[in-house]
Amino acid sequence: MVDGRQVHGSWTWAIALMIGAIVSGCQSKSGVSDTLDPAAIAATPAPAGGAVIVPAKGVQSLGTGPTKITMLLPLSAPGTTGETGRKMLDGAKLAMADLGDKLLTLTVEDTKGDSTFASELAMKAITTDAKAVIGPVELPSAQHLAKLSGSKHPPVLALADDFAGAPGVYAVRLSEADSAAAGAAGLAAKGRKKFVLLVAAGPDAATVEKRVANGLSIYGAALAVTIPYSASDGGTKVVDDMQAVVDAPDAIIIASGGASPSAILAALKSKGIPGKATAVVGTNRWLEHSLEPGFEGAYIATLDASETGPIADRFKSTYNYPADTDVAYAYDMVALTAGIASSVGPDGFSRQVLENRSGFRGSTGLFRFRTDGASERSMPFYQVQQGALKLVEKSISGY
């Protein structure tokens, strides 16, 4: 369980559901629908047959329910992009078999990994009869949708990596801002008070800073300074700039974007950091790189790629490979839309429902959507020890 110090404020984690808990404020005094029984979900038999990942093209229709949902996946894209899309399709199929078959008609369209085509499909979906769109996976397409004016279009649950979100266009995946905030909060909860944020310069830097500052404030901690840096600055310059303005911080957070933090870590190591007095906090984006010796001792809050909750066993027995976070994200979004359709009805896909502060519990853990389209998640807290992630806390959040 997540204790009261780890999850703060009005985020009500006493949700009785294991997957896709759905808010129905207009129908339930408790603000939470109990339509999805966790025992029933966990006991759902696996669909017949052991499917394997094979290329899929065109349009597929799953389920016979009255609520129409469109899902956009790069099913025939080459390489890892196509593999991700096909894994997500399997996650969606399992969620439909578990929860959505009689509630949703899920139309799955192949974006082919083409951002322009994905945008065209998304625009068609939100201007016709879809009650919600799950996807796209392509980042430029999600960013294009984020620029749409007005809030009349159906909600978009974007599956793109490194997407910041926008009003009505929700970022499903764990973001660096959320990871950094949770990691900082994990150390603040243990009594550290003075933090420094080193953040890669760019459009997401201000978001990372704001989220980290908010997460620290929960525990009476604060950012002493935020230093944006560019890749050309080099690790030594960033560390020298930091030491020129702040003395003896309790922890240094490094939000490096897509770049490796190795140069900064090497410069910190030359100063004896991390050490007993000063800790280092990384983010989920560090894990896009191999865990080098310089990562040793750093703390990182991130999702456990091997932990997919109650769907793990059934997914593997059905599809003959283990579920990962890609599978889980897709499963959870289909489960979420099925739950809304069940508890509120086909016309219940409002921002009020999706942005309810009670949040949802899915196979990826506890999460909620913000009014700005970003997501907030509870996640495990790790320390890098001997080249591997070692669990420090089972669940932590920066909110």
PDB file of C-alpha atoms in Angstrom, residues 118-298:
ATOM      1  CA  ALA A 118      -1.699   9.325 -37.966  1.00  0.00           C
ATOM      2  CA  SER A 119      -2.785  12.959 -37.652  1.00  0.00           C
ATOM      3  CA  GLU A 120      -5.229  12.531 -40.516  1.00  0.00           C
ATOM      4  CA  LEU A 121      -6.744   9.438 -38.918  1.00  0.00           C
ATOM      5  CA  ALA A 122      -6.984  11.181 -35.558  1.00  0.00           C
ATOM      6  CA  MET A 123      -8.695  14.234 -37.040  1.00  0.00           C
ATOM      7  CA  LYS A 124     -11.167  11.995 -38.834  1.00  0.00           C
ATOM      8  CA  ALA A 125     -11.919  10.101 -35.598  1.00  0.00           C
ATOM      9  CA  ILE A 126     -12.518  13.174 -33.430  1.00  0.00           C
ATOM     10  CA  THR A 127     -14.725  14.845 -36.030  1.00  0.00           C
ATOM     11  CA  THR A 128     -16.963  11.839 -36.689  1.00  0.00           C
ATOM     12  CA  ASP A 129     -18.521   9.542 -34.090  1.00  0.00           C
ATOM     13  CA  ALA A 130     -15.691   8.366 -31.840  1.00  0.00           C
ATOM     14  CA  LYS A 131     -16.320   9.078 -28.156  1.00  0.00           C
ATOM     15  CA  ALA A 132     -12.580   8.914 -27.439  1.00  0.00           C
ATOM     16  CA  VAL A 133      -9.338   8.256 -29.302  1.00  0.00           C
ATOM     17  CA  ILE A 134      -6.616   6.008 -27.873  1.00  0.00           C
ATOM     18  CA  GLY A 135      -3.296   6.895 -29.500  1.00  0.00           C
ATOM     19  CA  PRO A 136      -1.488   7.953 -31.560  1.00  0.00           C
ATOM     20  CA  VAL A 137       1.929   6.520 -30.730  1.00  0.00           C
ATOM     21  CA  GLU A 138       3.748   8.951 -33.051  1.00  0.00           C
ATOM     22  CA  LEU A 139       4.986  11.999 -31.096  1.00  0.00           C
ATOM     23  CA  PRO A 140       4.647  14.603 -33.902  1.00  0.00           C
ATOM     24  CA  SER A 141       1.037  13.536 -34.400  1.00  0.00           C
ATOM     25  CA  ALA A 142       0.261  13.874 -30.684  1.00  0.00           C
ATOM     26  CA  GLN A 143       1.914  17.303 -30.670  1.00  0.00           C
ATOM     27  CA  HIS A 144      -0.173  18.319 -33.684  1.00  0.00           C
ATOM     28  CA  LEU A 145      -3.372  17.323 -31.877  1.00  0.00           C
ATOM     29  CA  ALA A 146      -2.235  19.277 -28.822  1.00  0.00           C
ATOM     30  CA  LYS A 147      -2.378  22.476 -30.884  1.00  0.00           C
ATOM     31  CA  LEU A 148      -6.078  22.102 -31.655  1.00  0.00           C
ATOM     32  CA  SER A 149      -8.085  25.063 -30.427  1.00  0.00           C
ATOM     33  CA  GLY A 150     -11.163  24.639 -28.284  1.00  0.00           C
ATOM     34  CA  SER A 151     -12.208  21.756 -26.078  1.00  0.00           C
ATOM     35  CA  LYS A 152     -15.201  20.385 -27.949  1.00  0.00           C
ATOM     36  CA  HIS A 153     -13.429  17.415 -29.482  1.00  0.00           C
ATOM     37  CA  PRO A 154     -13.538  13.968 -27.813  1.00  0.00           C
ATOM     38  CA  PRO A 155     -10.675  13.207 -25.439  1.00  0.00           C
ATOM     39  CA  VAL A 156      -7.455  11.840 -26.900  1.00  0.00           C
ATOM     40  CA  LEU A 157      -5.459   9.369 -24.772  1.00  0.00           C
ATOM     41  CA  ALA A 158      -2.100   9.748 -26.494  1.00  0.00           C
ATOM     42  CA  LEU A 159       0.340   6.833 -26.329  1.00  0.00           C
ATOM     43  CA  ALA A 160       3.336   8.803 -27.623  1.00  0.00           C
ATOM     44  CA  ASP A 161       6.553   8.701 -25.636  1.00  0.00           C
ATOM     45  CA  ASP A 162       7.906  11.998 -24.217  1.00  0.00           C
ATOM     46  CA  PHE A 163       4.594  13.771 -24.887  1.00  0.00           C
ATOM     47  CA  ALA A 164       3.814  16.570 -22.440  1.00  0.00           C
ATOM     48  CA  GLY A 165       0.037  16.557 -22.887  1.00  0.00           C
ATOM     49  CA  ALA A 166      -2.409  19.390 -23.526  1.00  0.00           C
ATOM     50  CA  PRO A 167      -5.983  20.180 -22.439  1.00  0.00           C
ATOM     51  CA  GLY A 168      -8.128  17.327 -23.699  1.00  0.00           C
ATOM     52  CA  VAL A 169      -5.115  15.501 -25.201  1.00  0.00           C
ATOM     53  CA  TYR A 170      -3.780  13.364 -22.373  1.00  0.00           C
ATOM     54  CA  ALA A 171      -0.249  12.015 -21.996  1.00  0.00           C
ATOM     55  CA  VAL A 172      -0.616   8.383 -20.963  1.00  0.00           C
ATOM     56  CA  ARG A 173       3.019   7.377 -20.613  1.00  0.00           C
ATOM     57  CA  LEU A 174       5.251   8.241 -17.684  1.00  0.00           C
ATOM     58  CA  SER A 175       6.939  11.598 -18.312  1.00  0.00           C
ATOM     59  CA  GLU A 176      10.358  12.786 -17.204  1.00  0.00           C
ATOM     60  CA  ALA A 177       8.702  15.564 -15.178  1.00  0.00           C
ATOM     61  CA  ASP A 178       6.650  13.027 -13.210  1.00  0.00           C
ATOM     62  CA  SER A 179       9.655  10.734 -12.706  1.00  0.00           C
ATOM     63  CA  ALA A 180      11.848  13.613 -11.519  1.00  0.00           C
ATOM     64  CA  ALA A 181       9.163  14.902  -9.152  1.00  0.00           C
ATOM     65  CA  ALA A 182       8.557  11.474  -7.642  1.00  0.00           C
ATOM     66  CA  GLY A 183      12.289  10.794  -7.260  1.00  0.00           C
ATOM     67  CA  ALA A 184      12.841  14.118  -5.526  1.00  0.00           C
ATOM     68  CA  ALA A 185       9.852  13.496  -3.268  1.00  0.00           C
ATOM     69  CA  GLY A 186      11.243  10.068  -2.401  1.00  0.00           C
ATOM     70  CA  LEU A 187      14.331  11.678  -0.851  1.00  0.00           C
ATOM     71  CA  ALA A 188      12.441  14.624   0.630  1.00  0.00           C
ATOM     72  CA  ALA A 189      10.260  12.096   2.444  1.00  0.00           C
ATOM     73  CA  LYS A 190      13.449  10.815   4.091  1.00  0.00           C
ATOM     74  CA  GLY A 191      14.319  14.265   5.416  1.00  0.00           C
ATOM     75  CA  ARG A 192      16.414  15.926   2.715  1.00  0.00           C
ATOM     76  CA  LYS A 193      15.472  19.591   2.324  1.00  0.00           C
ATOM     77  CA  LYS A 194      17.732  21.478  -0.107  1.00  0.00           C
ATOM     78  CA  PHE A 195      17.650  20.368  -3.743  1.00  0.00           C
ATOM     79  CA  VAL A 196      19.258  21.471  -7.003  1.00  0.00           C
ATOM     80  CA  LEU A 197      17.713  20.763 -10.415  1.00  0.00           C
ATOM     81  CA  LEU A 198      19.970  20.405 -13.464  1.00  0.00           C
ATOM     82  CA  VAL A 199      17.618  20.261 -16.436  1.00  0.00           C
ATOM     83  CA  ALA A 200      18.251  19.954 -20.158  1.00  0.00           C
ATOM     84  CA  ALA A 201      17.272  23.231 -21.808  1.00  0.00           C
ATOM     85  CA  GLY A 202      14.216  22.973 -24.011  1.00  0.00           C
ATOM     86  CA  PRO A 203      10.423  23.263 -24.096  1.00  0.00           C
ATOM     87  CA  ASP A 204       9.949  20.770 -21.241  1.00  0.00           C
ATOM     88  CA  ALA A 205      12.393  22.402 -18.793  1.00  0.00           C
ATOM     89  CA  ALA A 206       9.833  24.704 -17.165  1.00  0.00           C
ATOM     90  CA  THR A 207       7.377  21.833 -16.736  1.00  0.00           C
ATOM     91  CA  VAL A 208      10.019  19.681 -15.063  1.00  0.00           C
ATOM     92  CA  GLU A 209      10.955  22.514 -12.714  1.00  0.00           C
ATOM     93  CA  LYS A 210       7.352  23.240 -11.733  1.00  0.00           C
ATOM     94  CA  ARG A 211       6.515  19.597 -11.086  1.00  0.00           C
ATOM     95  CA  VAL A 212       9.670  19.002  -9.035  1.00  0.00           C
ATOM     96  CA  ALA A 213       9.069  22.128  -6.955  1.00  0.00           C
ATOM     97  CA  ASN A 214       5.484  21.070  -6.263  1.00  0.00           C
ATOM     98  CA  GLY A 215       6.567  17.562  -5.308  1.00  0.00           C
ATOM     99  CA  LEU A 216       9.183  18.862  -2.874  1.00  0.00           C
ATOM    100  CA  SER A 217       6.751  21.297  -1.266  1.00  0.00           C
ATOM    101  CA  ILE A 218       4.678  18.378   0.006  1.00  0.00           C
ATOM    102  CA  TYR A 219       7.501  17.524   2.401  1.00  0.00           C
ATOM    103  CA  GLY A 220       8.650  21.035   3.267  1.00  0.00           C
ATOM    104  CA  ALA A 221      11.639  20.789   0.930  1.00  0.00           C
ATOM    105  CA  ALA A 222      12.538  23.202  -1.864  1.00  0.00           C
ATOM    106  CA  LEU A 223      14.669  23.855  -4.918  1.00  0.00           C
ATOM    107  CA  ALA A 224      17.616  26.071  -4.031  1.00  0.00           C
ATOM    108  CA  VAL A 225      18.338  26.645  -7.718  1.00  0.00           C
ATOM    109  CA  THR A 226      17.413  25.356 -11.167  1.00  0.00           C
ATOM    110  CA  ILE A 227      20.146  25.369 -13.813  1.00  0.00           C
ATOM    111  CA  PRO A 228      19.114  24.716 -17.417  1.00  0.00           C
ATOM    112  CA  TYR A 229      21.973  23.456 -19.547  1.00  0.00           C
ATOM    113  CA  SER A 230      22.632  22.543 -23.164  1.00  0.00           C
ATOM    114  CA  ALA A 231      24.496  19.533 -24.479  1.00  0.00           C
ATOM    115  CA  SER A 232      27.361  21.817 -25.493  1.00  0.00           C
ATOM    116  CA  ASP A 233      27.865  23.054 -21.925  1.00  0.00           C
ATOM    117  CA  GLY A 234      29.667  19.889 -20.876  1.00  0.00           C
ATOM    118  CA  GLY A 235      29.411  18.290 -17.474  1.00  0.00           C
ATOM    119  CA  THR A 236      32.180  20.301 -15.815  1.00  0.00           C
ATOM    120  CA  LYS A 237      30.636  23.673 -16.669  1.00  0.00           C
ATOM    121  CA  VAL A 238      27.217  22.677 -15.341  1.00  0.00           C
ATOM    122  CA  VAL A 239      28.666  21.447 -12.069  1.00  0.00           C
ATOM    123  CA  ASP A 240      30.882  24.532 -11.706  1.00  0.00           C
ATOM    124  CA  ASP A 241      27.862  26.772 -12.322  1.00  0.00           C
ATOM    125  CA  MET A 242      25.955  24.901  -9.643  1.00  0.00           C
ATOM    126  CA  GLN A 243      28.695  25.167  -7.060  1.00  0.00           C
ATOM    127  CA  ALA A 244      29.041  28.881  -7.738  1.00  0.00           C
ATOM    128  CA  VAL A 245      25.495  29.563  -6.575  1.00  0.00           C
ATOM    129  CA  VAL A 246      24.629  26.914  -3.995  1.00  0.00           C
ATOM    130  CA  ASP A 247      26.586  25.286  -1.201  1.00  0.00           C
ATOM    131  CA  ALA A 248      26.154  21.699  -0.005  1.00  0.00           C
ATOM    132  CA  PRO A 249      22.787  20.669  -1.447  1.00  0.00           C
ATOM    133  CA  ASP A 250      21.127  17.602   0.035  1.00  0.00           C
ATOM    134  CA  ALA A 251      20.358  16.222  -3.420  1.00  0.00           C
ATOM    135  CA  ILE A 252      20.919  17.015  -7.088  1.00  0.00           C
ATOM    136  CA  ILE A 253      18.236  16.097  -9.635  1.00  0.00           C
ATOM    137  CA  ILE A 254      19.424  15.585 -13.200  1.00  0.00           C
ATOM    138  CA  ALA A 255      16.689  15.678 -15.843  1.00  0.00           C
ATOM    139  CA  SER A 256      18.795  15.059 -18.929  1.00  0.00           C
ATOM    140  CA  GLY A 257      16.055  14.690 -21.552  1.00  0.00           C
ATOM    141  CA  GLY A 258      17.058  12.181 -24.203  1.00  0.00           C
ATOM    142  CA  ALA A 259      20.791  12.678 -23.657  1.00  0.00           C
ATOM    143  CA  SER A 260      22.997  10.575 -21.423  1.00  0.00           C
ATOM    144  CA  PRO A 261      23.787  12.131 -18.019  1.00  0.00           C
ATOM    145  CA  SER A 262      27.251  10.538 -18.050  1.00  0.00           C
ATOM    146  CA  ALA A 263      29.283  13.760 -18.494  1.00  0.00           C
ATOM    147  CA  ILE A 264      27.531  15.483 -15.596  1.00  0.00           C
ATOM    148  CA  LEU A 265      27.830  12.395 -13.418  1.00  0.00           C
ATOM    149  CA  ALA A 266      31.556  12.204 -14.125  1.00  0.00           C
ATOM    150  CA  ALA A 267      31.972  15.860 -13.147  1.00  0.00           C
ATOM    151  CA  LEU A 268      29.999  15.307  -9.943  1.00  0.00           C
ATOM    152  CA  LYS A 269      32.038  12.227  -9.087  1.00  0.00           C
ATOM    153  CA  SER A 270      35.210  14.312  -9.252  1.00  0.00           C
ATOM    154  CA  LYS A 271      33.639  16.429  -6.500  1.00  0.00           C
ATOM    155  CA  GLY A 272      32.777  13.402  -4.354  1.00  0.00           C
ATOM    156  CA  ILE A 273      29.098  13.334  -5.352  1.00  0.00           C
ATOM    157  CA  PRO A 274      27.061  11.257  -4.709  1.00  0.00           C
ATOM    158  CA  GLY A 275      28.157  10.805  -1.148  1.00  0.00           C
ATOM    159  CA  LYS A 276      26.762  10.715   2.339  1.00  0.00           C
ATOM    160  CA  ALA A 277      25.901  14.418   2.301  1.00  0.00           C
ATOM    161  CA  THR A 278      24.640  14.809  -1.265  1.00  0.00           C
ATOM    162  CA  ALA A 279      22.512  12.330  -3.213  1.00  0.00           C
ATOM    163  CA  VAL A 280      21.801  12.222  -6.951  1.00  0.00           C
ATOM    164  CA  VAL A 281      18.337  11.726  -8.434  1.00  0.00           C
ATOM    165  CA  GLY A 282      17.874  10.593 -12.033  1.00  0.00           C
ATOM    166  CA  THR A 283      14.784  10.071 -14.156  1.00  0.00           C
ATOM    167  CA  ASN A 284      13.146   7.398 -16.265  1.00  0.00           C
ATOM    168  CA  ARG A 285      14.894   8.798 -19.339  1.00  0.00           C
ATOM    169  CA  TRP A 286      18.268   7.744 -17.956  1.00  0.00           C
ATOM    170  CA  LEU A 287      17.106   4.196 -18.593  1.00  0.00           C
ATOM    171  CA  GLU A 288      17.121   4.817 -22.329  1.00  0.00           C
ATOM    172  CA  HIS A 289      20.871   4.317 -21.901  1.00  0.00           C
ATOM    173  CA  SER A 290      22.732   1.396 -20.356  1.00  0.00           C
ATOM    174  CA  LEU A 291      23.371   1.590 -16.623  1.00  0.00           C
ATOM    175  CA  GLU A 292      26.989   2.719 -16.734  1.00  0.00           C
ATOM    176  CA  PRO A 293      29.278   2.674 -13.657  1.00  0.00           C
ATOM    177  CA  GLY A 294      28.754   6.435 -13.317  1.00  0.00           C
ATOM    178  CA  PHE A 295      25.071   5.827 -12.533  1.00  0.00           C
ATOM    179  CA  GLU A 296      26.016   3.989  -9.340  1.00  0.00           C
ATOM    180  CA  GLY A 297      24.252   5.267  -6.237  1.00  0.00           C
ATOM    181  CA  ALA A 298      21.705   7.427  -8.056  1.00  0.00           C
TER     182      ALA A 298
END
